[in-house]
mmCIF file of C-alpha atoms in Angstrom:
data_model
loop_
_atom_site.group_PDB
_atom_site.id
_atom_site.type_symbol
_atom_site.label_atom_id
_atom_site.label_comp_id
_atom_site.label_asym_id
_atom_site.label_seq_id
_atom_site.Cartn_x
_atom_site.Cartn_y
_atom_site.Cartn_z
ATOM 1 C CA UNK X 1 -77.226 21.700 10.529
ATOM 2 C CA UNK X 2 -80.013 19.868 12.491
ATOM 3 C CA UNK X 3 -83.349 18.880 11.471
ATOM 4 C CA UNK X 4 -86.433 17.847 13.118
ATOM 5 C CA UNK X 5 -85.631 14.345 11.890
ATOM 6 C CA UNK X 6 -82.282 14.610 13.840
ATOM 7 C CA UNK X 7 -84.331 15.616 16.872
ATOM 8 C CA UNK X 8 -86.669 12.826 16.619
ATOM 9 C CA UNK X 9 -83.725 10.444 16.473
ATOM 10 C CA UNK X 10 -82.320 12.138 19.295
ATOM 11 C CA UNK X 11 -85.717 11.800 21.342
ATOM 12 C CA UNK X 12 -85.663 8.085 20.483
ATOM 13 C CA UNK X 13 -82.070 7.787 21.960
ATOM 14 C CA UNK X 14 -82.795 9.592 25.157
ATOM 15 C CA UNK X 15 -85.822 7.715 25.942
ATOM 16 C CA UNK X 16 -84.049 4.402 25.224
ATOM 17 C CA UNK X 17 -81.366 5.481 27.688
ATOM 18 C CA UNK X 18 -83.749 6.615 30.371
ATOM 19 C CA UNK X 19 -83.281 4.825 33.700
ATOM 20 C CA UNK X 20 -84.699 5.408 37.106
ATOM 21 C CA UNK X 21 -82.759 8.526 38.642
ATOM 22 C CA UNK X 22 -82.397 9.529 42.294
ATOM 23 C CA UNK X 23 -84.022 12.794 42.882
ATOM 24 C CA UNK X 24 -81.898 15.634 44.518
ATOM 25 C CA UNK X 25 -82.751 16.437 48.018
ATOM 26 C CA UNK X 26 -84.532 19.829 48.343
ATOM 27 C CA UNK X 27 -82.167 22.825 49.140
ATOM 28 C CA UNK X 28 -83.584 23.151 52.497
ATOM 29 C CA UNK X 29 -82.868 19.525 53.250
ATOM 30 C CA UNK X 30 -79.216 19.842 51.685
ATOM 31 C CA UNK X 31 -78.532 23.177 53.764
ATOM 32 C CA UNK X 32 -79.505 21.487 56.926
ATOM 33 C CA UNK X 33 -77.178 18.405 56.340
ATOM 34 C CA UNK X 34 -74.447 20.868 55.176
ATOM 35 C CA UNK X 35 -75.142 23.130 58.612
ATOM 36 C CA UNK X 36 -75.176 20.191 60.762
ATOM 37 C CA UNK X 37 -71.792 18.861 59.651
ATOM 38 C CA UNK X 38 -70.214 21.892 59.577
ATOM 39 C CA UNK X 39 -71.485 22.710 63.258
ATOM 40 C CA UNK X 40 -70.206 19.280 64.382
ATOM 41 C CA UNK X 41 -66.687 20.342 62.551
ATOM 42 C CA UNK X 42 -66.643 23.702 64.202
ATOM 43 C CA UNK X 43 -67.394 22.055 67.561
ATOM 44 C CA UNK X 44 -64.332 19.611 67.157
ATOM 45 C CA UNK X 45 -62.272 22.326 66.110
ATOM 46 C CA UNK X 46 -63.051 24.898 68.823
ATOM 47 C CA UNK X 47 -62.744 21.966 71.477
ATOM 48 C CA UNK X 48 -59.315 22.112 70.645
ATOM 49 C CA UNK X 49 -59.095 25.384 72.339
ATOM 50 C CA UNK X 50 -60.234 29.045 71.608
ATOM 51 C CA UNK X 51 -58.723 32.525 71.849
ATOM 52 C CA UNK X 52 -57.935 33.260 75.448
ATOM 53 C CA UNK X 53 -59.832 36.346 75.304
ATOM 54 C CA UNK X 54 -62.917 35.042 73.650
ATOM 55 C CA UNK X 55 -65.439 35.740 76.578
ATOM 56 C CA UNK X 56 -64.098 39.387 76.911
ATOM 57 C CA UNK X 57 -64.249 39.745 72.866
ATOM 58 C CA UNK X 58 -68.047 38.342 72.917
ATOM 59 C CA UNK X 59 -68.937 40.862 75.558
ATOM 60 C CA UNK X 60 -67.891 43.527 72.820
ATOM 61 C CA UNK X 61 -70.928 44.725 70.850
ATOM 62 C CA UNK X 62 -68.415 45.311 67.571
ATOM 63 C CA UNK X 63 -67.109 41.614 67.767
ATOM 64 C CA UNK X 64 -70.302 40.237 68.397
ATOM 65 C CA UNK X 65 -71.881 42.254 65.624
ATOM 66 C CA UNK X 66 -69.090 40.924 63.430
ATOM 67 C CA UNK X 67 -69.765 37.422 64.341
ATOM 68 C CA UNK X 68 -73.412 37.773 63.643
ATOM 69 C CA UNK X 69 -72.720 39.415 60.320
ATOM 70 C CA UNK X 70 -70.351 36.323 59.351
ATOM 71 C CA UNK X 71 -73.071 33.740 60.374
ATOM 72 C CA UNK X 72 -75.391 35.393 58.411
ATOM 73 C CA UNK X 73 -72.950 35.621 55.384
ATOM 74 C CA UNK X 74 -72.356 31.965 55.773
ATOM 75 C CA UNK X 75 -75.824 30.927 55.848
ATOM 76 C CA UNK X 76 -76.995 33.205 52.844
ATOM 77 C CA UNK X 77 -74.046 31.925 50.975
ATOM 78 C CA UNK X 78 -74.709 28.188 51.887
ATOM 79 C CA UNK X 79 -78.410 28.721 50.700
ATOM 80 C CA UNK X 80 -77.329 30.415 47.327
ATOM 81 C CA UNK X 81 -74.714 27.384 46.786
ATOM 82 C CA UNK X 82 -77.312 24.533 47.075
ATOM 83 C CA UNK X 83 -79.918 26.211 45.357
ATOM 84 C CA UNK X 84 -77.298 26.950 42.251
ATOM 85 C CA UNK X 85 -77.495 23.196 41.541
ATOM 86 C CA UNK X 86 -81.293 23.258 40.424
ATOM 87 C CA UNK X 87 -82.361 24.751 37.363
ATOM 88 C CA UNK X 88 -84.952 27.748 38.091
ATOM 89 C CA UNK X 89 -84.223 27.657 41.939
ATOM 90 C CA UNK X 90 -81.161 29.756 41.784
ATOM 91 C CA UNK X 91 -80.894 32.444 44.571
ATOM 92 C CA UNK X 92 -77.996 34.623 43.091
ATOM 93 C CA UNK X 93 -79.328 37.380 45.214
ATOM 94 C CA UNK X 94 -78.957 35.687 48.395
ATOM 95 C CA UNK X 95 -75.410 34.878 47.309
ATOM 96 C CA UNK X 96 -74.925 38.674 46.705
ATOM 97 C CA UNK X 97 -76.201 39.553 49.981
ATOM 98 C CA UNK X 98 -74.006 36.989 51.914
ATOM 99 C CA UNK X 99 -71.201 38.532 49.868
ATOM 100 C CA UNK X 100 -72.123 42.043 50.978
ATOM 101 C CA UNK X 101 -72.680 40.877 54.540
ATOM 102 C CA UNK X 102 -69.176 39.323 54.616
ATOM 103 C CA UNK X 103 -67.657 42.304 52.899
ATOM 104 C CA UNK X 104 -69.273 44.789 55.919
ATOM 105 C CA UNK X 105 -67.760 42.102 58.476
ATOM 106 C CA UNK X 106 -64.577 42.612 56.604
ATOM 107 C CA UNK X 107 -64.889 46.354 57.313
ATOM 108 C CA UNK X 108 -65.047 45.635 61.058
ATOM 109 C CA UNK X 109 -61.295 44.758 61.265
ATOM 110 C CA UNK X 110 -60.678 48.354 60.874
ATOM 111 C CA UNK X 111 -62.483 49.242 64.133
ATOM 112 C CA UNK X 112 -60.264 46.873 65.896
ATOM 113 C CA UNK X 113 -56.674 47.835 67.690
ATOM 114 C CA UNK X 114 -54.543 50.147 65.569
ATOM 115 C CA UNK X 115 -51.531 49.218 63.461
ATOM 116 C CA UNK X 116 -48.158 48.447 65.419
ATOM 117 C CA UNK X 117 -44.789 48.365 64.173
ATOM 118 C CA UNK X 118 -43.851 45.003 63.579
ATOM 119 C CA UNK X 119 -40.666 43.321 61.853
ATOM 120 C CA UNK X 120 -41.581 41.837 58.712
ATOM 121 C CA UNK X 121 -40.360 38.454 59.875
ATOM 122 C CA UNK X 122 -42.618 38.360 63.058
ATOM 123 C CA UNK X 123 -45.635 39.552 60.796
ATOM 124 C CA UNK X 124 -45.121 36.561 58.128
ATOM 125 C CA UNK X 125 -44.172 34.310 61.130
ATOM 126 C CA UNK X 126 -47.478 34.889 63.030
ATOM 127 C CA UNK X 127 -49.560 35.418 59.920
ATOM 128 C CA UNK X 128 -48.727 32.324 57.533
ATOM 129 C CA UNK X 129 -50.368 29.688 60.051
ATOM 130 C CA UNK X 130 -53.461 31.874 60.177
ATOM 131 C CA UNK X 131 -53.756 31.774 56.202
ATOM 132 C CA UNK X 132 -52.749 28.048 56.285
ATOM 133 C CA UNK X 133 -55.449 27.275 58.900
ATOM 134 C CA UNK X 134 -57.960 29.318 56.973
ATOM 135 C CA UNK X 135 -57.436 27.351 53.930
ATOM 136 C CA UNK X 136 -57.572 24.059 55.886
ATOM 137 C CA UNK X 137 -60.652 24.718 57.760
ATOM 138 C CA UNK X 138 -62.223 25.662 54.375
ATOM 139 C CA UNK X 139 -61.688 22.736 52.718
ATOM 140 C CA UNK X 140 -64.588 20.549 54.071
ATOM 141 C CA UNK X 141 -67.481 23.121 53.886
ATOM 142 C CA UNK X 142 -66.307 24.133 50.539
ATOM 143 C CA UNK X 143 -65.751 20.634 49.060
ATOM 144 C CA UNK X 144 -69.119 19.442 50.528
ATOM 145 C CA UNK X 145 -70.938 22.172 48.885
ATOM 146 C CA UNK X 146 -69.123 21.805 45.355
ATOM 147 C CA UNK X 147 -70.036 18.196 45.402
ATOM 148 C CA UNK X 148 -73.597 19.016 46.540
ATOM 149 C CA UNK X 149 -73.583 21.274 43.321
ATOM 150 C CA UNK X 150 -71.802 18.573 41.342
ATOM 151 C CA UNK X 151 -74.602 16.040 42.146
ATOM 152 C CA UNK X 152 -77.156 18.715 40.794
ATOM 153 C CA UNK X 153 -77.015 20.482 37.468
ATOM 154 C CA UNK X 154 -75.713 24.087 37.835
ATOM 155 C CA UNK X 155 -76.224 26.119 34.991
ATOM 156 C CA UNK X 156 -73.717 28.800 36.026
ATOM 157 C CA UNK X 157 -70.956 26.602 36.884
ATOM 158 C CA UNK X 158 -68.626 29.387 37.596
ATOM 159 C CA UNK X 159 -70.799 31.607 39.864
ATOM 160 C CA UNK X 160 -71.825 28.319 41.543
ATOM 161 C CA UNK X 161 -68.086 27.627 42.563
ATOM 162 C CA UNK X 162 -67.560 31.178 43.520
ATOM 163 C CA UNK X 163 -70.448 31.179 45.897
ATOM 164 C CA UNK X 164 -69.452 27.720 47.366
ATOM 165 C CA UNK X 165 -65.773 29.082 47.851
ATOM 166 C CA UNK X 166 -67.070 31.889 49.341
ATOM 167 C CA UNK X 167 -69.321 30.390 51.900
ATOM 168 C CA UNK X 168 -66.378 27.753 52.839
ATOM 169 C CA UNK X 169 -63.932 30.295 53.306
ATOM 170 C CA UNK X 170 -66.189 32.946 55.089
ATOM 171 C CA UNK X 171 -66.949 30.025 57.389
ATOM 172 C CA UNK X 172 -63.386 29.413 57.988
ATOM 173 C CA UNK X 173 -62.755 33.147 58.540
ATOM 174 C CA UNK X 174 -65.320 33.163 61.230
ATOM 175 C CA UNK X 175 -63.886 30.085 62.984
ATOM 176 C CA UNK X 176 -60.296 31.605 62.842
ATOM 177 C CA UNK X 177 -61.875 34.777 64.468
ATOM 178 C CA UNK X 178 -62.827 32.255 67.492
ATOM 179 C CA UNK X 179 -59.313 30.907 67.486
ATOM 180 C CA UNK X 180 -56.818 33.457 66.418
ATOM 181 C CA UNK X 181 -55.904 36.132 69.292
ATOM 182 C CA UNK X 182 -54.682 38.548 66.613
ATOM 183 C CA UNK X 183 -56.856 41.586 66.064
ATOM 184 C CA UNK X 184 -54.611 43.940 64.338
ATOM 185 C CA UNK X 185 -55.865 45.047 60.925
ATOM 186 C CA UNK X 186 -53.219 44.393 58.890
ATOM 187 C CA UNK X 187 -52.994 40.831 59.942
ATOM 188 C CA UNK X 188 -56.570 40.221 59.441
ATOM 189 C CA UNK X 189 -56.670 41.686 56.050
ATOM 190 C CA UNK X 190 -53.148 40.059 54.672
ATOM 191 C CA UNK X 191 -53.828 36.709 56.432
ATOM 192 C CA UNK X 192 -57.565 36.145 57.123
ATOM 193 C CA UNK X 193 -59.498 38.237 54.309
ATOM 194 C CA UNK X 194 -56.963 37.618 51.479
ATOM 195 C CA UNK X 195 -57.311 33.859 51.706
ATOM 196 C CA UNK X 196 -60.973 34.238 51.635
ATOM 197 C CA UNK X 197 -60.685 36.091 48.292
ATOM 198 C CA UNK X 198 -58.364 33.776 47.041
ATOM 199 C CA UNK X 199 -60.180 31.016 47.955
ATOM 200 C CA UNK X 200 -63.452 31.981 46.338
ATOM 201 C CA UNK X 201 -61.745 32.705 43.057
ATOM 202 C CA UNK X 202 -59.805 29.370 42.929
ATOM 203 C CA UNK X 203 -63.426 27.640 43.696
ATOM 204 C CA UNK X 204 -64.984 29.612 40.816
ATOM 205 C CA UNK X 205 -62.236 28.378 38.569
ATOM 206 C CA UNK X 206 -62.822 24.910 39.843
ATOM 207 C CA UNK X 207 -66.461 25.133 39.334
ATOM 208 C CA UNK X 208 -66.189 26.478 35.868
ATOM 209 C CA UNK X 209 -63.722 23.572 35.012
ATOM 210 C CA UNK X 210 -65.394 20.593 37.008
ATOM 211 C CA UNK X 211 -69.084 21.662 37.059
ATOM 212 C CA UNK X 212 -68.934 22.908 33.417
ATOM 213 C CA UNK X 213 -67.213 19.955 31.889
ATOM 214 C CA UNK X 214 -69.984 17.855 33.730
ATOM 215 C CA UNK X 215 -72.468 19.433 31.514
ATOM 216 C CA UNK X 216 -70.687 18.928 28.179
ATOM 217 C CA UNK W 1 -91.710 13.988 34.508
ATOM 218 C CA UNK W 2 -92.223 12.248 37.687
ATOM 219 C CA UNK W 3 -92.802 8.920 35.860
ATOM 220 C CA UNK W 4 -89.894 9.585 33.474
ATOM 221 C CA UNK W 5 -87.785 10.005 36.760
ATOM 222 C CA UNK W 6 -89.047 6.578 37.700
ATOM 223 C CA UNK W 7 -87.432 5.065 34.555
ATOM 224 C CA UNK W 8 -90.861 5.274 32.324
ATOM 225 C CA UNK W 9 -89.275 5.389 29.076
ATOM 226 C CA UNK W 10 -92.612 5.742 27.067
ATOM 227 C CA UNK W 11 -93.808 8.634 29.505
ATOM 228 C CA UNK W 12 -90.165 10.154 29.000
ATOM 229 C CA UNK W 13 -90.595 9.874 25.195
ATOM 230 C CA UNK W 14 -94.046 11.597 25.326
ATOM 231 C CA UNK W 15 -92.775 14.272 27.512
ATOM 232 C CA UNK W 16 -89.583 15.331 25.645
ATOM 233 C CA UNK W 17 -91.755 15.185 22.252
ATOM 234 C CA UNK W 18 -93.999 17.682 23.909
ATOM 235 C CA UNK W 19 -91.303 19.852 25.034
ATOM 236 C CA UNK W 20 -89.543 19.536 21.832
ATOM 237 C CA UNK W 21 -92.815 21.528 20.352
ATOM 238 C CA UNK W 22 -92.602 23.945 23.241
ATOM 239 C CA UNK W 23 -88.898 24.552 22.953
ATOM 240 C CA UNK W 24 -89.083 25.121 19.058
ATOM 241 C CA UNK W 25 -91.722 27.737 19.440
ATOM 242 C CA UNK W 26 -89.747 29.433 22.092
ATOM 243 C CA UNK W 27 -86.542 29.602 20.337
ATOM 244 C CA UNK W 28 -88.123 30.493 16.934
ATOM 245 C CA UNK W 29 -89.101 33.828 18.763
ATOM 246 C CA UNK W 30 -85.225 34.471 19.485
ATOM 247 C CA UNK W 31 -83.685 32.717 16.587
ATOM 248 C CA UNK W 32 -84.156 33.030 12.711
ATOM 249 C CA UNK W 33 -82.565 30.286 11.180
ATOM 250 C CA UNK W 34 -84.350 26.839 11.492
ATOM 251 C CA UNK W 35 -81.263 25.047 11.885
ATOM 252 C CA UNK W 36 -80.178 26.904 14.963
ATOM 253 C CA UNK W 37 -83.533 26.572 16.262
ATOM 254 C CA UNK W 38 -83.167 23.015 15.992
ATOM 255 C CA UNK W 39 -79.679 22.639 17.638
ATOM 256 C CA UNK W 40 -81.044 24.813 20.274
ATOM 257 C CA UNK W 41 -84.009 22.432 20.914
ATOM 258 C CA UNK W 42 -81.497 19.324 20.798
ATOM 259 C CA UNK W 43 -79.149 21.218 23.163
ATOM 260 C CA UNK W 44 -81.858 21.700 25.496
ATOM 261 C CA UNK W 45 -83.405 18.205 25.585
ATOM 262 C CA UNK W 46 -79.789 17.108 26.263
ATOM 263 C CA UNK W 47 -79.618 19.546 29.155
ATOM 264 C CA UNK W 48 -83.102 18.338 30.447
ATOM 265 C CA UNK W 49 -82.106 14.697 30.268
ATOM 266 C CA UNK W 50 -78.762 15.097 32.038
ATOM 267 C CA UNK W 51 -80.462 17.274 34.807
ATOM 268 C CA UNK W 52 -83.335 15.474 35.006
ATOM 269 C CA UNK W 53 -83.044 14.176 38.760
ATOM 270 C CA UNK W 54 -82.801 17.895 39.772
ATOM 271 C CA UNK W 55 -86.471 18.358 39.069
ATOM 272 C CA UNK W 56 -88.807 18.347 41.993
ATOM 273 C CA UNK W 57 -92.247 17.177 41.032
ATOM 274 C CA UNK W 58 -93.806 19.215 43.964
ATOM 275 C CA UNK W 59 -92.677 22.210 42.231
ATOM 276 C CA UNK W 60 -94.033 23.785 38.970
ATOM 277 C CA UNK W 61 -92.223 22.297 36.033
ATOM 278 C CA UNK W 62 -92.052 25.440 33.573
ATOM 279 C CA UNK W 63 -89.458 27.815 35.675
ATOM 280 C CA UNK W 64 -87.345 24.435 35.701
ATOM 281 C CA UNK W 65 -87.723 24.152 32.249
ATOM 282 C CA UNK W 66 -87.394 27.689 30.938
ATOM 283 C CA UNK W 67 -84.441 28.084 33.244
ATOM 284 C CA UNK W 68 -82.436 25.550 31.314
ATOM 285 C CA UNK W 69 -84.002 26.786 27.835
ATOM 286 C CA UNK W 70 -82.957 30.597 28.657
ATOM 287 C CA UNK W 71 -79.247 29.176 29.646
ATOM 288 C CA UNK W 72 -79.034 27.219 26.414
ATOM 289 C CA UNK W 73 -80.157 30.511 24.386
ATOM 290 C CA UNK W 74 -77.662 32.788 26.338
ATOM 291 C CA UNK W 75 -74.842 29.983 25.486
ATOM 292 C CA UNK W 76 -76.007 29.910 22.030
ATOM 293 C CA UNK W 77 -76.131 34.149 21.672
ATOM 294 C CA UNK W 78 -72.562 34.136 23.254
ATOM 295 C CA UNK W 79 -71.530 31.422 20.930
ATOM 296 C CA UNK W 80 -72.789 33.249 17.841
ATOM 297 C CA UNK W 81 -70.903 36.380 18.700
ATOM 298 C CA UNK W 82 -67.788 34.685 19.014
ATOM 299 C CA UNK W 83 -68.141 31.683 16.418
ATOM 300 C CA UNK W 84 -66.663 33.465 13.663
ATOM 301 C CA UNK W 85 -63.542 34.683 15.219
ATOM 302 C CA UNK W 86 -62.796 31.400 16.963
ATOM 303 C CA UNK W 87 -63.527 29.366 13.914
ATOM 304 C CA UNK W 88 -60.801 31.475 12.171
ATOM 305 C CA UNK W 89 -58.674 30.973 15.196
ATOM 306 C CA UNK W 90 -59.336 27.191 14.973
ATOM 307 C CA UNK W 91 -57.904 26.833 11.423
ATOM 308 C CA UNK W 92 -54.748 28.807 12.329
ATOM 309 C CA UNK W 93 -53.486 28.864 15.670
ATOM 310 C CA UNK W 94 -52.710 25.281 17.239
ATOM 311 C CA UNK W 95 -50.515 24.443 13.850
ATOM 312 C CA UNK W 96 -48.958 27.944 14.352
ATOM 313 C CA UNK W 97 -48.123 27.402 17.773
ATOM 314 C CA UNK W 98 -46.802 23.943 17.255
ATOM 315 C CA UNK W 99 -44.371 25.189 14.496
ATOM 316 C CA UNK W 100 -43.294 28.158 16.329
ATOM 317 C CA UNK W 101 -42.153 25.862 19.390
ATOM 318 C CA UNK W 102 -40.752 23.542 16.698
ATOM 319 C CA UNK W 103 -42.271 20.739 18.257
ATOM 320 C CA UNK W 104 -45.240 19.031 16.851
ATOM 321 C CA UNK W 105 -45.114 16.880 19.979
ATOM 322 C CA UNK W 106 -46.170 20.103 22.256
ATOM 323 C CA UNK W 107 -49.614 19.987 20.376
ATOM 324 C CA UNK W 108 -49.937 16.135 21.037
ATOM 325 C CA UNK W 109 -49.324 16.592 24.499
ATOM 326 C CA UNK W 110 -51.761 19.224 25.062
ATOM 327 C CA UNK W 111 -54.362 16.951 23.049
ATOM 328 C CA UNK W 112 -53.810 14.342 25.682
ATOM 329 C CA UNK W 113 -54.365 16.431 28.487
ATOM 330 C CA UNK W 114 -57.594 17.563 27.259
ATOM 331 C CA UNK W 115 -60.753 15.783 28.499
ATOM 332 C CA UNK W 116 -61.780 12.732 26.296
ATOM 333 C CA UNK W 117 -64.970 14.523 24.761
ATOM 334 C CA UNK W 118 -63.206 17.658 24.011
ATOM 335 C CA UNK W 119 -60.183 16.040 22.459
ATOM 336 C CA UNK W 120 -62.160 13.688 20.307
ATOM 337 C CA UNK W 121 -64.333 16.918 19.175
ATOM 338 C CA UNK W 122 -61.216 18.531 18.180
ATOM 339 C CA UNK W 123 -59.465 15.702 16.553
ATOM 340 C CA UNK W 124 -62.677 14.911 14.395
ATOM 341 C CA UNK W 125 -62.855 18.625 13.168
ATOM 342 C CA UNK W 126 -59.191 19.740 12.975
ATOM 343 C CA UNK W 127 -57.255 16.611 12.380
ATOM 344 C CA UNK W 128 -59.423 13.951 10.637
ATOM 345 C CA UNK W 129 -61.285 16.734 8.838
ATOM 346 C CA UNK W 130 -64.995 15.749 9.227
ATOM 347 C CA UNK W 131 -67.667 18.039 8.848
ATOM 348 C CA UNK W 132 -69.643 19.044 12.301
ATOM 349 C CA UNK W 133 -72.560 16.737 11.235
ATOM 350 C CA UNK W 134 -70.378 13.921 10.842
ATOM 351 C CA UNK W 135 -68.620 14.401 14.006
ATOM 352 C CA UNK W 136 -71.543 14.997 16.051
ATOM 353 C CA UNK W 137 -73.041 11.842 14.538
ATOM 354 C CA UNK W 138 -70.462 9.794 15.423
ATOM 355 C CA UNK W 139 -70.145 11.234 18.962
ATOM 356 C CA UNK W 140 -73.825 10.828 19.353
ATOM 357 C CA UNK W 141 -74.470 14.171 20.410
ATOM 358 C CA UNK W 142 -75.866 17.399 18.712
ATOM 359 C CA UNK W 143 -74.048 19.802 16.608
ATOM 360 C CA UNK W 144 -74.187 22.504 18.973
ATOM 361 C CA UNK W 145 -72.804 20.302 21.747
ATOM 362 C CA UNK W 146 -70.113 19.218 19.765
ATOM 363 C CA UNK W 147 -69.124 22.698 18.867
ATOM 364 C CA UNK W 148 -69.143 23.815 22.280
ATOM 365 C CA UNK W 149 -66.785 20.739 23.270
ATOM 366 C CA UNK W 150 -64.392 21.927 20.208
ATOM 367 C CA UNK W 151 -64.346 25.527 21.347
ATOM 368 C CA UNK W 152 -63.502 24.169 24.734
ATOM 369 C CA UNK W 153 -60.937 22.209 23.434
ATOM 370 C CA UNK W 154 -59.434 25.123 21.493
ATOM 371 C CA UNK W 155 -59.433 27.486 24.600
ATOM 372 C CA UNK W 156 -57.437 24.997 26.603
ATOM 373 C CA UNK W 157 -55.142 24.141 23.683
ATOM 374 C CA UNK W 158 -54.428 27.855 23.191
ATOM 375 C CA UNK W 159 -53.889 28.252 26.845
ATOM 376 C CA UNK W 160 -51.596 25.312 26.862
ATOM 377 C CA UNK W 161 -49.702 26.295 23.847
ATOM 378 C CA UNK W 162 -49.190 29.952 24.724
ATOM 379 C CA UNK W 163 -47.444 29.170 28.085
#
């Protein structure tokens, strides 16, 4: 049971512990810095080679629309993630909108070439590198956002972690669409989208643990 | 707050004192017990302290403040709903789990795996038999915060021991 006297003692203690603090950058500045780093990162990755039919794909309205949606999803999710670190500034609607854009982009895989019969070995052998690459490409953008949130004060750590993860993994998915020539729906769902879902869930757990512990 | 962020202890003390009054009135509208109101005020002040670097003086203060206060209140309501059940479990489960496994070391190992603040909270309450008030005083934190740590410790222990 606490009393007002305890509160007064607490006030004294907090005031005596007060030291100058470095203010967090505004969400806009942090978003811009994240974006600059990720654009550079994407340029380095893509300079290693893109899918051979990229020019033809970009001429396709469906592929172009898919990439636009993915870009919008990444931007919305990144904005929501950096805002999640500041009490009262949370933009969960942007996060939801970003997830909706990613979900619509996910539906675009079903407009691609039809299912083909593949031996299970071939399916796994071609898919595993894609899933691994998606996870690796998502590491930097996700970790960057989680650290950005960690430096702030997230009131909803799990949600903040999930949005950071979704952002990083959708970013990786978009990069993989520029790298991987496979357009078959089953491949895209199993080896590209499932890692996005798993990555987001893992980031939510990491957020709940790491960001939540920091508050206690 | 801008002065407090710059390290001005007196300005910070004045601000927190004013905020304590504002928060007390805010929580009194939602919580009946005076002790709980004071717990909530203390938890919110601690959160303000931990998150003070996130306030941007060019923006209004109230949305920032009340976002933290609302979050504290939500946590409190959630805790209140589950407190009775987890406190009963806290009395029974870890010991039972250790007995069931036939190895008291299991609990020790699980305790070692906990973050320090959670482990200490759990040890104060359940191993050393201290009251929440005593344990909070030793840890230099509010009783609400200590309960949260103990709750998190309990949840983690439960998860580890049920593996």
